[in-house]
PDB file of C-alpha atoms and ligand atoms in Angstrom:
ATOM      1  CA  MET L   1      96.871  89.404 107.560  1.00 44.00           C
ATOM      2  CA  ILE L   2      96.389  92.220 110.101  1.00 47.00           C
ATOM      3  CA  SER L   3      96.570  95.656 108.496  1.00 50.00           C
ATOM      4  CA  ARG L   4      99.190  98.208 109.553  1.00 46.00           C
ATOM      5  CA  SER L   5      96.644 100.630 111.013  1.00 48.00           C
ATOM      6  CA  PHE L   6      94.895  97.840 112.946  1.00 48.00           C
ATOM      7  CA  ARG L   7      98.190  96.761 114.506  1.00 44.00           C
ATOM      8  CA  TYR L   8      98.894 100.381 115.432  1.00 43.00           C
ATOM      9  CA  LEU L   9      95.641 100.667 117.387  1.00 47.00           C
ATOM     10  CA  PHE L  10      96.751  97.836 119.675  1.00 48.00           C
ATOM     11  CA  SER L  11     100.375  98.765 120.129  1.00 47.00           C
ATOM     12  CA  LYS L  12     102.222 101.314 122.251  1.00 64.00           C
ATOM     13  CA  GLY L  13     103.805 104.556 121.127  1.00 87.00           C
ATOM     14  CA  THR L  14     102.717 107.279 118.769  1.00 96.00           C
ATOM     15  CA  ILE L  15     102.419 107.025 115.034  1.00 98.00           C
ATOM     16  CA  PHE L  16     105.810 108.746 114.801  1.00 98.00           C
ATOM     17  CA  ASP L  17     107.418 105.886 116.745  1.00 97.00           C
ATOM     18  CA  LYS L  18     106.003 103.572 114.091  1.00 97.00           C
ATOM     19  CA  ILE L  19     107.376 105.821 111.380  1.00 98.00           C
ATOM     20  CA  LEU L  20     110.818 105.856 113.007  1.00 98.00           C
ATOM     21  CA  SER L  21     110.844 102.070 113.275  1.00 97.00           C
ATOM     22  CA  LYS L  22     109.603 101.866 109.671  1.00 97.00           C
ATOM     23  CA  GLN L  23     106.504  99.914 110.656  1.00 96.00           C
ATOM     24  CA  ILE L  24     104.659 102.729 108.888  1.00 97.00           C
ATOM     25  CA  PRO L  25     106.201 104.022 105.661  1.00 98.00           C
ATOM     26  CA  SER L  26     107.117 107.659 105.208  1.00 98.00           C
ATOM     27  CA  LYS L  27     108.833 109.810 102.597  1.00 98.00           C
ATOM     28  CA  ALA L  28     112.197 110.767 104.072  1.00 98.00           C
ATOM     29  CA  VAL L  29     113.586 114.217 103.368  1.00 98.00           C
ATOM     30  CA  PHE L  30     116.566 114.274 105.735  1.00 98.00           C
ATOM     31  CA  GLU L  31     117.994 112.050 108.445  1.00 98.00           C
ATOM     32  CA  ASP L  32     120.962 112.044 110.792  1.00 98.00           C
ATOM     33  CA  ASP L  33     121.710 110.501 114.194  1.00 97.00           C
ATOM     34  CA  ASP L  34     119.415 112.929 116.024  1.00 97.00           C
ATOM     35  CA  VAL L  35     116.527 113.872 113.779  1.00 98.00           C
ATOM     36  CA  TYR L  36     114.268 112.567 111.043  1.00 98.00           C
ATOM     37  CA  ALA L  37     112.468 114.781 108.538  1.00 98.00           C
ATOM     38  CA  PHE L  38     109.680 113.433 106.358  1.00 99.00           C
ATOM     39  CA  GLU L  39     106.733 114.612 104.299  1.00 98.00           C
ATOM     40  CA  ASP L  40     103.464 115.233 106.090  1.00 99.00           C
ATOM     41  CA  ILE L  41     100.747 112.831 104.939  1.00 98.00           C
ATOM     42  CA  GLN L  42      98.190 115.663 104.784  1.00 98.00           C
ATOM     43  CA  PRO L  43     100.157 118.611 103.403  1.00 98.00           C
ATOM     44  CA  GLN L  44      98.805 122.074 104.131  1.00 98.00           C
ATOM     45  CA  ALA L  45     101.035 123.656 101.483  1.00 98.00           C
ATOM     46  CA  PRO L  46     103.145 122.523  98.502  1.00 98.00           C
ATOM     47  CA  VAL L  47     105.968 121.851 100.993  1.00 98.00           C
ATOM     48  CA  HIS L  48     104.967 120.405 104.352  1.00 98.00           C
ATOM     49  CA  ILE L  49     107.658 118.532 106.220  1.00 99.00           C
ATOM     50  CA  LEU L  50     107.740 117.232 109.771  1.00 99.00           C
ATOM     51  CA  ILE L  51     110.989 117.202 111.740  1.00 98.00           C
ATOM     52  CA  ILE L  52     111.123 114.976 114.796  1.00 98.00           C
ATOM     53  CA  PRO L  53     113.724 113.861 117.330  1.00 98.00           C
ATOM     54  CA  LYS L  54     114.706 110.216 116.900  1.00 97.00           C
ATOM     55  CA  PHE L  55     115.089 109.837 120.648  1.00 96.00           C
ATOM     56  CA  LYS L  56     111.848 111.131 122.117  1.00 94.00           C
ATOM     57  CA  ASP L  57     113.175 111.443 125.704  1.00 93.00           C
ATOM     58  CA  ASN L  58     109.654 112.116 127.061  1.00 93.00           C
ATOM     59  CA  LEU L  59     109.268 115.072 124.719  1.00 96.00           C
ATOM     60  CA  SER L  60     105.625 114.502 123.902  1.00 97.00           C
ATOM     61  CA  GLY L  61     105.400 118.227 123.171  1.00 98.00           C
ATOM     62  CA  ILE L  62     107.332 121.467 123.535  1.00 98.00           C
ATOM     63  CA  SER L  63     105.764 122.046 126.965  1.00 98.00           C
ATOM     64  CA  GLN L  64     107.767 119.054 128.209  1.00 97.00           C
ATOM     65  CA  ALA L  65     111.099 120.588 127.208  1.00 98.00           C
ATOM     66  CA  GLU L  66     113.773 121.032 129.857  1.00 97.00           C
ATOM     67  CA  GLU L  67     117.293 122.417 129.965  1.00 98.00           C
ATOM     68  CA  LYS L  68     118.673 118.969 129.076  1.00 97.00           C
ATOM     69  CA  ASN L  69     116.774 119.103 125.768  1.00 98.00           C
ATOM     70  CA  VAL L  70     118.443 122.294 124.510  1.00 98.00           C
ATOM     71  CA  LYS L  71     120.663 120.426 122.039  1.00 97.00           C
ATOM     72  CA  ILE L  72     117.870 118.498 120.355  1.00 98.00           C
ATOM     73  CA  LEU L  73     115.666 121.596 120.225  1.00 98.00           C
ATOM     74  CA  GLY L  74     118.451 123.365 118.372  1.00 98.00           C
ATOM     75  CA  ARG L  75     118.940 120.398 116.042  1.00 98.00           C
ATOM     76  CA  LEU L  76     115.260 120.467 115.096  1.00 98.00           C
ATOM     77  CA  LEU L  77     115.423 124.138 114.123  1.00 98.00           C
ATOM     78  CA  LEU L  78     118.745 123.826 112.305  1.00 98.00           C
ATOM     79  CA  THR L  79     117.361 120.882 110.358  1.00 98.00           C
ATOM     80  CA  ALA L  80     114.302 122.900 109.397  1.00 98.00           C
ATOM     81  CA  SER L  81     116.533 125.703 108.098  1.00 98.00           C
ATOM     82  CA  ARG L  82     118.744 123.239 106.211  1.00 98.00           C
ATOM     83  CA  VAL L  83     115.787 121.458 104.588  1.00 98.00           C
ATOM     84  CA  ALA L  84     114.193 124.792 103.644  1.00 98.00           C
ATOM     85  CA  LYS L  85     117.449 125.775 101.873  1.00 98.00           C
ATOM     86  CA  GLU L  86     117.556 122.435 100.057  1.00 98.00           C
ATOM     87  CA  LYS L  87     113.961 123.008  98.929  1.00 98.00           C
ATOM     88  CA  ASN L  88     114.893 126.527  97.751  1.00 98.00           C
ATOM     89  CA  LEU L  89     112.106 128.079  99.782  1.00 98.00           C
ATOM     90  CA  SER L  90     112.195 131.864  99.655  1.00 93.00           C
ATOM     91  CA  GLY L  91     110.028 132.035 102.747  1.00 97.00           C
ATOM     92  CA  TYR L  92     108.380 129.544 104.997  1.00 98.00           C
ATOM     93  CA  ARG L  93     106.818 128.962 108.365  1.00 98.00           C
ATOM     94  CA  LEU L  94     107.912 126.767 111.254  1.00 98.00           C
ATOM     95  CA  VAL L  95     105.114 125.606 113.541  1.00 98.00           C
ATOM     96  CA  ILE L  96     105.012 123.664 116.783  1.00 98.00           C
ATOM     97  CA  ASN L  97     101.470 122.859 117.821  1.00 98.00           C
ATOM     98  CA  GLU L  98     101.147 122.315 121.569  1.00 98.00           C
ATOM     99  CA  GLY L  99      98.282 120.690 123.405  1.00 98.00           C
ATOM    100  CA  LYS L 100      94.596 120.554 122.619  1.00 97.00           C
ATOM    101  CA  ASP L 101      94.137 124.294 122.110  1.00 97.00           C
ATOM    102  CA  GLY L 102      97.236 124.330 119.912  1.00 98.00           C
ATOM    103  CA  CYS L 103      95.736 121.589 117.706  1.00 97.00           C
ATOM    104  CA  GLN L 104      98.483 119.079 118.506  1.00 98.00           C
ATOM    105  CA  SER L 105      97.419 115.622 117.360  1.00 98.00           C
ATOM    106  CA  VAL L 106     100.582 113.528 117.754  1.00 98.00           C
ATOM    107  CA  ASP L 107     102.276 113.397 121.158  1.00 97.00           C
ATOM    108  CA  HIS L 108     105.846 113.297 119.909  1.00 97.00           C
ATOM    109  CA  LEU L 109     107.551 116.680 119.602  1.00 98.00           C
ATOM    110  CA  HIS L 110     107.641 117.813 115.976  1.00 98.00           C
ATOM    111  CA  VAL L 111     108.303 120.930 113.981  1.00 98.00           C
ATOM    112  CA  HIS L 112     106.224 121.611 110.881  1.00 98.00           C
ATOM    113  CA  LEU L 113     108.093 123.210 107.977  1.00 99.00           C
ATOM    114  CA  ILE L 114     105.461 124.718 105.706  1.00 98.00           C
ATOM    115  CA  GLY L 115     106.157 126.613 102.489  1.00 98.00           C
ATOM    116  CA  GLY L 116     105.893 126.830  98.752  1.00 98.00           C
ATOM    117  CA  ARG L 117     103.039 129.323  98.861  1.00 97.00           C
ATOM    118  CA  GLN L 118     102.259 132.716 100.382  1.00 97.00           C
ATOM    119  CA  MET L 119     101.579 132.345 104.107  1.00 97.00           C
ATOM    120  CA  ASN L 120      98.853 134.328 105.827  1.00 96.00           C
ATOM    121  CA  TRP L 121      98.977 136.249 109.093  1.00 97.00           C
ATOM    122  CA  PRO L 122      97.435 136.028 111.603  1.00 96.00           C
ATOM    123  CA  PRO L 123      97.310 132.225 111.437  1.00 93.00           C
ATOM    124  CA  GLY L 124      94.006 130.475 112.011  1.00 86.00           C
TER     125      GLY L 124
HETATM  126  P1  5GP I 201     100.128 118.046 114.891  1.00 71.82           P
HETATM  127  O1  5GP I 201      98.672 118.203 114.545  1.00 71.82           O
HETATM  128  O2  5GP I 201     100.322 117.094 116.050  1.00 71.82           O
HETATM  129  O3  5GP I 201     100.850 119.336 115.074  1.00 71.82           O
HETATM  130  O4  5GP I 201     100.794 117.409 113.601  1.00 71.82           O
HETATM  131  C1  5GP I 201     100.759 116.051 113.325  1.00 71.82           C
HETATM  132  C2  5GP I 201     100.989 115.911 111.863  1.00 71.82           C
HETATM  133  O5  5GP I 201     101.272 114.562 111.582  1.00 71.82           O
HETATM  134  C3  5GP I 201      99.762 116.288 111.012  1.00 71.82           C
HETATM  135  O6  5GP I 201     100.098 117.353 110.119  1.00 71.82           O
HETATM  136  C4  5GP I 201      99.436 115.005 110.259  1.00 71.82           C
HETATM  137  O7  5GP I 201      99.029 115.229 108.930  1.00 71.82           O
HETATM  138  C5  5GP I 201     100.742 114.238 110.338  1.00 71.82           C
HETATM  139  N1  5GP I 201     100.571 112.796 110.310  1.00 71.82           N
HETATM  140  C6  5GP I 201      99.702 112.063 111.047  1.00 71.82           C
HETATM  141  N2  5GP I 201      99.830 110.762 110.755  1.00 71.82           N
HETATM  142  C7  5GP I 201     100.799 110.676 109.811  1.00 71.82           C
HETATM  143  C8  5GP I 201     101.382 109.571 109.127  1.00 71.82           C
HETATM  144  O8  5GP I 201     101.037 108.411 109.297  1.00 71.82           O
HETATM  145  N3  5GP I 201     102.376 109.867 108.235  1.00 71.82           N
HETATM  146  C9  5GP I 201     102.796 111.149 108.002  1.00 71.82           C
HETATM  147  N4  5GP I 201     103.774 111.321 107.104  1.00 71.82           N
HETATM  148  N5  5GP I 201     102.268 112.205 108.649  1.00 71.82           N
HETATM  149  C10 5GP I 201     101.275 111.971 109.547  1.00 71.82           C
END
Protein backbone atom coordinates (compact mmCIF):
# COMPACT_ATOMS: atom_id res chain seq x y z
CA MET A 1 0.00 0.00 0.00
CA ILE A 2 1.32 3.46 -0.93
CA SER A 3 1.57 5.77 2.07
CA ARG A 4 -0.37 9.04 2.24
CA SER A 5 2.75 11.22 2.14
CA PHE A 6 4.19 9.27 -0.81
CA ARG A 7 0.98 9.77 -2.79
CA TYR A 8 1.09 13.47 -1.95
CA LEU A 9 4.56 13.86 -3.46
CA PHE A 10 3.25 12.68 -6.83
CA SER A 11 -0.04 14.50 -6.91
CA LYS A 12 -1.10 18.07 -7.66
CA GLY A 13 -2.18 20.73 -5.22
CA THR A 14 -0.93 21.80 -1.83
CA ILE A 15 -1.17 19.85 1.37
CA PHE A 16 -4.18 22.00 2.27
CA ASP A 17 -6.03 20.74 -0.83
CA LYS A 18 -5.42 17.24 0.50
CA ILE A 19 -6.70 18.29 3.90
CA LEU A 20 -9.83 19.81 2.37
CA SER A 21 -10.52 16.66 0.38
CA LYS A 22 -9.82 14.60 3.51
CA GLN A 23 -7.03 12.65 1.83
CA ILE A 24 -4.95 13.89 4.75
CA PRO A 25 -6.63 13.92 8.17
CA SER A 26 -6.90 17.08 10.22
CA LYS A 27 -8.52 18.16 13.48
CA ALA A 28 -11.43 20.40 12.51
CA VAL A 29 -12.23 23.39 14.69
CA PHE A 30 -14.82 25.16 12.53
CA GLU A 31 -16.27 24.76 9.06
CA ASP A 32 -18.85 26.47 6.89
CA ASP A 33 -19.42 26.81 3.14
CA ASP A 34 -16.50 29.22 2.71
CA VAL A 35 -13.81 28.39 5.22
CA TYR A 36 -12.20 25.53 7.11
CA ALA A 37 -10.37 25.93 10.41
CA PHE A 38 -8.18 23.17 11.80
CA GLU A 39 -5.36 22.61 14.26
CA ASP A 40 -1.83 23.22 13.06
CA ILE A 41 0.22 20.01 13.05
CA GLN A 42 3.22 21.82 14.57
CA PRO A 43 1.67 24.21 17.10
CA GLN A 44 3.72 27.23 18.10
CA ALA A 45 1.50 27.92 21.11
CA PRO A 46 -1.16 26.08 23.16
CA VAL A 47 -3.71 27.24 20.56
CA HIS A 48 -2.56 27.26 16.95
CA ILE A 49 -5.29 27.07 14.34
CA LEU A 50 -5.15 27.55 10.59
CA ILE A 51 -8.06 29.13 8.74
CA ILE A 52 -8.21 28.59 4.99
CA PRO A 53 -10.62 29.33 2.15
CA LYS A 54 -12.30 26.20 0.82
CA PHE A 55 -12.26 27.63 -2.69
CA LYS A 56 -8.67 28.67 -3.29
CA ASP A 57 -9.44 30.84 -6.37
CA ASN A 58 -5.71 31.24 -7.15
CA LEU A 59 -5.09 32.67 -3.70
CA SER A 60 -1.75 31.00 -3.13
CA GLY A 61 -0.94 33.85 -0.75
CA ILE A 62 -2.17 37.25 0.37
CA SER A 63 -0.09 38.93 -2.35
CA GLN A 64 -2.44 37.34 -4.90
CA ALA A 65 -5.53 38.97 -3.40
CA GLU A 66 -7.71 41.14 -5.63
CA GLU A 67 -10.87 43.17 -5.19
CA LYS A 68 -12.96 40.10 -6.04
CA ASN A 69 -11.52 38.31 -2.99
CA VAL A 70 -12.72 40.90 -0.45
CA LYS A 71 -15.55 38.67 0.81
CA ILE A 72 -13.40 35.63 1.49
CA LEU A 73 -10.70 37.76 3.11
CA GLY A 74 -13.32 39.09 5.49
CA ARG A 75 -14.65 35.59 6.16
CA LEU A 76 -11.18 34.41 7.14
CA LEU A 77 -10.78 37.19 9.70
CA LEU A 78 -14.31 36.86 11.07
CA THR A 79 -13.76 33.13 11.47
CA ALA A 80 -10.54 33.76 13.35
CA SER A 81 -12.36 36.12 15.73
CA ARG A 82 -15.21 33.64 16.19
CA VAL A 83 -12.88 30.71 16.90
CA ALA A 84 -10.83 32.82 19.32
CA LYS A 85 -14.05 33.61 21.25
CA GLU A 86 -15.01 29.93 21.31
CA LYS A 87 -11.55 29.12 22.68
CA ASN A 88 -11.95 31.86 25.33
CA LEU A 89 -8.69 33.48 24.33
CA SER A 90 -8.09 36.72 26.19
CA GLY A 91 -5.55 37.76 23.60
CA TYR A 92 -4.11 36.24 20.50
CA ARG A 93 -2.26 36.88 17.30
CA LEU A 94 -3.35 36.51 13.69
CA VAL A 95 -0.55 35.89 11.21
CA ILE A 96 -0.39 35.63 7.44
CA ASN A 97 3.05 34.60 6.26
CA GLU A 98 3.75 35.73 2.69
CA GLY A 99 6.48 34.49 0.40
CA LYS A 100 9.94 33.20 1.15
CA ASP A 101 11.02 36.11 3.34
CA GLY A 102 7.72 35.86 5.21
CA CYS A 103 8.39 32.16 5.94
CA GLN A 104 5.35 30.96 3.99
CA SER A 105 5.60 27.21 3.44
CA VAL A 106 2.18 26.28 2.02
CA ASP A 107 0.95 28.07 -1.11
CA HIS A 108 -2.71 28.22 -0.15
CA LEU A 109 -3.79 31.40 1.63
CA HIS A 110 -4.13 30.79 5.37
CA VAL A 111 -4.46 32.75 8.56
CA HIS A 112 -2.71 31.50 11.68
CA LEU A 113 -4.62 32.01 14.94
CA ILE A 114 -2.07 31.71 17.73
CA GLY A 115 -2.81 32.08 21.43
CA GLY A 116 -3.00 30.55 24.85
CA ARG A 117 0.25 32.11 26.00
CA GLN A 118 1.84 35.56 26.24
CA MET A 119 2.92 36.74 22.79
CA ASN A 120 6.16 38.62 22.27
CA TRP A 121 6.82 41.76 20.26
CA PRO A 122 8.61 42.34 17.98
CA PRO A 123 8.01 38.95 16.37
CA GLY A 124 10.98 36.94 15.15
P1 LIG B 1 3.09 28.82 6.66
O1 LIG B 1 4.49 28.48 7.09
O2 LIG B 1 2.87 28.56 5.19
O3 LIG B 1 2.64 30.19 7.08
O4 LIG B 1 2.15 27.85 7.49
C1 LIG B 1 1.90 26.54 7.11
C2 LIG B 1 1.46 25.82 8.33
O5 LIG B 1 0.90 24.59 7.95
C3 LIG B 1 2.61 25.49 9.30
O6 LIG B 1 2.37 26.09 10.57
C4 LIG B 1 2.59 23.97 9.38
O7 LIG B 1 2.86 23.48 10.67
C5 LIG B 1 1.19 23.63 8.92
N1 LIG B 1 1.09 22.33 8.28
C6 LIG B 1 1.89 21.83 7.31
N2 LIG B 1 1.49 20.60 6.97
C7 LIG B 1 0.41 20.32 7.73
C8 LIG B 1 -0.46 19.19 7.81
O8 LIG B 1 -0.31 18.18 7.13
N3 LIG B 1 -1.48 19.27 8.71
C9 LIG B 1 -1.69 20.38 9.49
N4 LIG B 1 -2.72 20.35 10.34
N5 LIG B 1 -0.89 21.46 9.43
C10 LIG B 1 0.15 21.44 8.55
